[in-house]
């Protein structure tokens, strides 16, 4: 993986094992982007990702099966996107540091950034027109976990929203705003004024100081994470020409998996198992002896630690008592050297604010919906079907 953004002409040529004239030919053909680098008009620097892409293409000619396999496991990028960059242990939304955004703007502004390219454009105000069966179905599933209510009620609302079939960008933004408001309506039971984070705080923990600020940060840090499985799934569904409702529903299905957002439920189970800070080392050690994974720690894209978890835990510990989560985190660091990731931080937030079980996954879903809509806007704009090929390894037909 390329660690720097730009290379000199000599470095780029050396990476590709080509001459400088060949490099310049690649630039003129649009295969490698370059820009002025200071020090004179003729001094230029070359986009390292483009260089890496050409290297991968060259490797693919010799070993196509290996490159394709790596691409599906945190490997070579599969799709172009202008939404999120993960580089050098940091996370950026459209070039802006996500951890700084989490401490300086609202979740709605980040949704605007992902959907429309800046934080100053206001999300469209929408009203919900729900189908006649809405209240009946909702009363029947009132005791279900909120996340599962999302999965039932979102398709029901889709059936009554004919405007969702308009896949032009301006209409998709409107539909995205309706979907977010719909999920909030399911979460809260009614429509109330205020930002999304303020409304969640008023519903879940009205007596907790700074709760809205913390929930806002969590939503922002969950908003997007490049081509994670749920975002990729949503893009695949969108590429088929399905509505945003269908794509978000598909994203929810992927997010629920225990290797994705559903991992938060495993972290919650770990916290219940530990129970008291004094028992942390014993419980973690016992799990390790049994060969069990410790959920909520480590991330393949952040070898030095998940920055989302770091900022959220720092904000949380400055306002609320976190002895149990922080003890668990330190114990895991001491024993296996893995720092906490965003799943652990969401559970720590739920613990610190006294939120109901399952809330971390709901927060994840609400935040990530903003990212899914951003990905759908990109995918609809390309108007291309995502259709990879499979490498057949089964029985061969008789000849």
XYZ file of C-alpha atoms in Angstrom:
399
model
C 0.000 0.000 0.000
C 1.354 3.432 -0.942
C 2.096 5.500 2.161
C 2.731 8.874 0.491
C 0.442 10.966 -1.687
C 2.983 12.139 -4.268
C 6.240 10.993 -5.854
C 8.945 12.807 -7.782
C 9.400 11.958 -11.456
C 12.430 9.819 -10.662
C 10.601 7.977 -7.873
C 7.539 7.331 -10.036
C 9.652 6.042 -12.930
C 11.591 3.784 -10.579
C 8.391 2.382 -9.034
C 7.080 1.489 -12.500
C 10.467 0.427 -13.880
C 10.092 2.764 -16.846
C 11.990 5.666 -18.374
C 11.122 9.300 -17.721
C 9.804 9.789 -21.289
C 7.445 6.838 -20.748
C 6.294 8.386 -17.477
C 5.511 11.658 -19.237
C 3.601 9.715 -21.889
C 1.486 8.108 -19.162
C 0.731 11.569 -17.799
C -0.278 12.913 -21.203
C -2.649 9.955 -21.623
C -4.298 10.698 -18.268
C -3.047 7.519 -16.593
C -1.098 9.414 -13.924
C -2.120 12.736 -12.455
C 0.563 15.346 -11.814
C 0.687 18.853 -10.420
C 3.144 21.689 -9.920
C 5.462 21.025 -7.003
C 7.095 24.389 -6.332
C 10.641 25.224 -7.288
C 9.883 26.220 -10.850
C 7.294 25.731 -13.555
C 8.903 22.514 -14.757
C 8.984 20.917 -11.317
C 6.084 18.515 -10.894
C 4.984 15.747 -8.558
C 3.055 12.610 -9.449
C 0.069 10.998 -7.777
C 1.292 7.934 -5.877
C -2.082 6.160 -5.993
C -2.104 6.379 -9.794
C 1.407 4.951 -9.872
C 0.340 2.111 -7.584
C -2.718 1.457 -9.748
C -0.506 1.053 -12.822
C 1.812 -1.266 -10.892
C -1.160 -3.388 -9.883
C -2.378 -3.474 -13.479
C 1.033 -4.689 -14.593
C 1.027 -7.351 -11.877
C -2.458 -8.415 -12.899
C -1.225 -9.286 -16.383
C 1.175 -11.783 -14.854
C -0.894 -13.008 -11.875
C -4.507 -11.863 -12.332
C -5.903 -14.357 -9.848
C -3.704 -13.108 -7.015
C -4.574 -9.449 -7.564
C -8.306 -10.178 -7.682
C -8.137 -12.183 -4.487
C -6.199 -9.466 -2.646
C -8.684 -6.828 -3.811
C -11.480 -8.494 -1.859
C -9.540 -8.590 1.412
C -8.382 -5.074 2.343
C -6.370 -5.008 -0.885
C -6.326 -3.058 -4.125
C -9.179 -0.499 -4.385
C -12.155 -1.841 -6.319
C -14.047 1.393 -7.022
C -13.266 5.070 -7.385
C -14.778 7.270 -4.671
C -14.321 10.878 -3.601
C -15.889 10.357 -0.168
C -13.389 8.870 2.256
C -9.638 8.497 2.481
C -7.907 6.253 5.040
C -4.221 7.069 5.078
C -1.380 6.958 7.597
C -3.700 6.015 10.441
C -6.087 8.886 9.787
C -9.609 9.183 8.380
C -10.747 11.964 6.039
C -14.162 12.850 4.617
C -13.678 14.690 1.318
C -10.222 15.756 2.464
C -11.299 16.932 5.938
C -10.090 15.139 9.061
C -13.066 13.154 10.386
C -11.843 13.233 13.980
C -11.650 17.021 13.873
C -15.086 17.216 12.271
C -16.459 15.091 15.129
C -15.451 17.818 17.556
C -16.399 20.889 15.533
C -19.498 20.407 13.345
C -22.878 18.674 13.481
C -23.734 15.284 12.047
C -26.101 17.011 9.626
C -23.189 19.088 8.327
C -21.152 15.926 7.728
C -24.095 14.372 5.884
C -24.175 17.521 3.759
C -20.434 17.178 3.151
C -20.797 13.575 2.018
C -23.888 14.187 -0.105
C -23.311 17.661 -1.528
C -19.616 18.370 -1.043
C -19.608 20.998 1.710
C -20.711 21.501 5.293
C -22.554 24.760 4.650
C -25.405 23.432 2.508
C -28.456 22.633 4.635
C -30.034 19.223 4.311
C -33.504 19.440 2.767
C -36.411 19.658 5.189
C -38.694 16.696 4.668
C -42.033 15.467 5.902
C -42.899 11.809 6.260
C -45.949 10.434 4.479
C -46.314 6.949 5.905
C -48.503 4.131 4.527
C -51.799 3.313 6.301
C -50.388 0.064 7.722
C -47.560 1.888 9.497
C -49.052 2.276 12.975
C -50.507 -1.235 12.999
C -47.215 -2.875 12.059
C -45.265 -0.649 14.388
C -47.459 -1.542 17.362
C -47.016 -5.236 16.577
C -43.205 -5.008 16.708
C -42.905 -2.385 19.455
C -41.046 -4.810 21.730
C -38.448 -5.748 19.130
C -34.883 -4.339 19.187
C -34.727 -0.996 17.395
C -32.365 -2.276 14.721
C -34.824 -5.025 13.766
C -37.623 -2.463 13.687
C -35.529 -0.537 11.142
C -35.358 -3.655 8.980
C -39.127 -4.157 9.039
C -40.364 -0.574 8.782
C -37.959 0.770 6.170
C -39.297 -1.468 3.356
C -42.847 -0.698 4.504
C -42.215 3.036 4.135
C -40.546 2.426 0.761
C -43.720 0.924 -0.605
C -45.469 4.265 -0.199
C -42.675 6.505 -1.490
C -42.924 6.595 -5.286
C -40.508 9.552 -5.451
C -37.703 7.198 -4.373
C -37.672 5.759 -7.908
C -36.289 9.064 -9.205
C -32.534 8.404 -9.131
C -31.345 11.869 -10.111
C -28.986 13.344 -7.524
C -31.334 16.050 -6.261
C -34.090 13.488 -5.736
C -31.765 10.954 -4.074
C -30.716 13.642 -1.589
C -34.377 14.240 -0.770
C -34.964 10.498 -0.390
C -31.867 10.178 1.788
C -33.159 12.887 4.101
C -36.503 11.083 4.336
C -34.781 7.803 5.166
C -32.741 9.419 7.938
C -35.859 11.053 9.358
C -37.733 7.775 9.115
C -35.069 5.944 11.132
C -35.143 8.739 13.684
C -38.932 8.457 13.895
C -38.622 4.724 14.594
C -35.959 5.417 17.231
C -37.847 8.150 19.036
C -41.491 7.370 18.421
C -42.263 10.920 17.337
C -40.874 13.892 15.449
C -39.390 16.604 17.651
C -37.306 19.723 16.936
C -33.529 19.882 17.225
C -30.541 18.199 15.646
C -30.396 14.427 15.357
C -27.902 14.184 18.229
C -29.985 16.501 20.432
C -33.113 14.487 19.776
C -31.343 11.216 20.586
C -29.966 12.674 23.811
C -33.399 13.936 24.841
C -34.894 10.505 24.210
C -32.164 8.272 25.616
C -30.400 10.212 28.347
C -31.927 13.656 29.067
C -30.134 13.962 32.412
C -26.607 13.213 31.159
C -24.433 16.276 30.690
C -22.840 16.683 27.281
C -24.711 13.691 25.879
C -25.708 15.432 22.638
C -22.088 16.410 21.937
C -20.906 12.838 22.467
C -23.689 11.296 20.396
C -23.012 13.798 17.614
C -19.329 12.809 17.590
C -20.214 9.110 17.492
C -22.574 9.607 14.540
C -19.904 11.517 12.619
C -17.193 8.943 13.319
C -19.521 6.185 12.081
C -20.676 8.083 8.992
C -18.376 6.456 6.457
C -15.374 4.169 6.243
C -14.637 3.755 2.568
C -15.677 0.399 0.997
C -16.628 -1.521 4.110
C -18.914 -4.483 3.504
C -22.164 -2.584 4.161
C -21.234 0.347 1.913
C -20.052 -1.991 -0.826
C -23.290 -3.973 -0.502
C -25.356 -0.776 -0.752
C -23.417 0.277 -3.846
C -23.961 -3.110 -5.487
C -27.712 -2.827 -4.939
C -27.725 0.754 -6.225
C -25.747 -0.288 -9.301
C -28.653 -2.543 -10.258
C -30.929 0.511 -10.358
C -32.697 -0.216 -7.080
C -34.021 2.613 -4.915
C -32.155 4.164 -1.972
C -34.576 2.364 0.349
C -33.525 -1.003 -1.081
C -29.834 -0.100 -0.921
C -30.035 1.149 2.678
C -32.005 -1.973 3.649
C -29.215 -4.070 2.150
C -26.654 -2.010 4.044
C -28.516 -2.688 7.291
C -28.430 -6.431 6.603
C -24.662 -6.341 6.134
C -24.097 -4.022 9.097
C -25.884 -6.438 11.425
C -23.265 -9.143 10.845
C -20.963 -9.937 13.765
C -17.887 -9.174 11.645
C -19.191 -5.652 11.048
C -21.439 -3.443 13.193
C -22.920 -6.473 14.924
C -19.551 -6.893 16.609
C -20.781 -4.260 19.077
C -23.128 -6.867 20.577
C -20.131 -9.109 21.233
C -18.367 -6.210 22.931
C -21.455 -5.602 25.061
C -21.394 -9.291 26.054
C -17.724 -8.970 27.019
C -18.470 -5.967 29.218
C -21.272 -7.860 30.953
C -18.975 -10.830 31.462
C -16.295 -8.670 33.078
C -18.869 -6.890 35.229
C -16.392 -5.272 37.623
C -13.018 -3.654 36.883
C -11.289 -6.007 39.325
C -12.363 -9.008 37.238
C -11.065 -7.620 33.952
C -7.696 -9.393 33.851
C -9.145 -12.760 34.861
C -11.940 -12.668 32.275
C -9.661 -11.547 29.448
C -6.994 -14.104 30.386
C -9.589 -16.896 30.520
C -10.825 -15.966 27.065
C -7.293 -16.063 25.705
C -6.666 -19.469 27.278
C -9.792 -20.799 25.582
C -8.616 -19.440 22.230
C -11.457 -16.940 22.047
C -11.199 -13.615 20.266
C -11.405 -10.385 22.250
C -14.004 -8.305 20.366
C -13.602 -4.560 19.964
C -9.819 -4.396 19.561
C -7.487 -3.932 16.617
C -8.280 -2.951 13.029
C -6.502 -4.005 9.804
C -6.520 -0.449 8.449
C -5.143 1.104 11.661
C -2.083 -0.844 12.891
C -1.307 1.891 15.414
C -4.863 2.208 16.693
C -8.276 3.303 15.457
C -8.353 7.129 15.582
C -12.153 7.111 15.809
C -12.018 5.164 19.048
C -9.267 7.372 20.448
C -11.147 10.635 19.949
C -14.479 9.269 21.187
C -12.964 7.693 24.302
C -11.046 10.896 25.075
C -14.187 13.005 24.772
C -16.173 10.526 26.841
C -13.655 10.084 29.661
C -13.412 13.853 30.067
C -17.098 14.002 31.086
C -18.160 10.620 32.465
C -16.914 7.853 34.721
C -15.510 5.050 32.593
C -13.623 2.840 35.026
C -14.890 -0.455 33.623
C -14.371 0.237 29.876
C -11.001 1.900 30.417
C -9.836 -0.959 32.629
C -10.870 -3.509 30.021
C -9.090 -1.510 27.305
C -5.895 -1.262 29.343
C -5.993 -4.952 30.213
C -6.244 -5.955 26.564
C -3.416 -3.579 25.671
C -1.248 -5.087 28.417
C -1.957 -8.679 27.415
C -2.052 -8.633 23.608
C -1.072 -5.079 22.646
C -4.234 -4.302 20.686
C -5.840 -0.836 21.066
C -9.651 -0.423 21.074
C -11.548 0.175 17.866
C -14.771 2.050 17.111
C -16.938 -0.924 18.163
C -15.476 -0.810 21.663
C -15.764 2.982 21.801
C -19.471 2.857 20.899
C -20.097 0.357 23.693
C -18.074 2.516 26.107
C -20.235 5.481 25.106
C -23.375 3.449 25.776
C -21.948 2.424 29.154
C -20.979 5.983 30.102
C -24.362 7.439 29.176
C -26.377 4.545 30.578
C -28.008 3.705 27.248
C -30.125 0.582 26.597
C -28.550 -2.611 25.210
C -28.308 -2.585 21.423
C -27.864 1.182 21.276
C -24.300 0.987 19.864
C -25.552 -0.820 16.752
C -28.417 1.663 16.353
C -25.956 4.570 16.548
C -23.737 2.833 14.019
C -26.697 2.403 11.658
C -27.890 5.994 11.972
C -24.416 7.353 11.365
C -23.543 5.004 8.527
C -26.790 5.791 6.717
C -25.303 9.168 5.858
C -22.328 7.419 4.282
C -24.504 4.938 2.409
C -26.473 7.773 0.807
C -23.185 9.379 -0.228
C -22.094 6.134 -1.861
C -25.453 5.756 -3.594
C -25.144 9.229 -5.084
C -21.752 8.287 -6.511
C -22.965 4.937 -7.800
C -26.096 6.280 -9.494
C -23.951 8.949 -11.162
C -21.643 6.320 -12.708
C -24.618 4.368 -14.093
C -22.529 1.188 -14.141
C -23.418 -2.286 -12.892
C -21.038 -3.776 -10.329
C -20.563 -7.309 -11.616
C -17.264 -9.048 -10.757
C -16.450 -12.490 -12.133
C -15.957 -15.612 -10.032
C -12.953 -17.922 -10.295
C -14.547 -21.334 -10.695
C -12.987 -24.031 -8.473
C -15.725 -26.704 -8.622
C -16.035 -29.929 -10.549
C -15.261 -29.660 -14.245
C -17.926 -30.651 -16.781
C -17.525 -33.896 -18.648
C -16.166 -33.479 -22.141
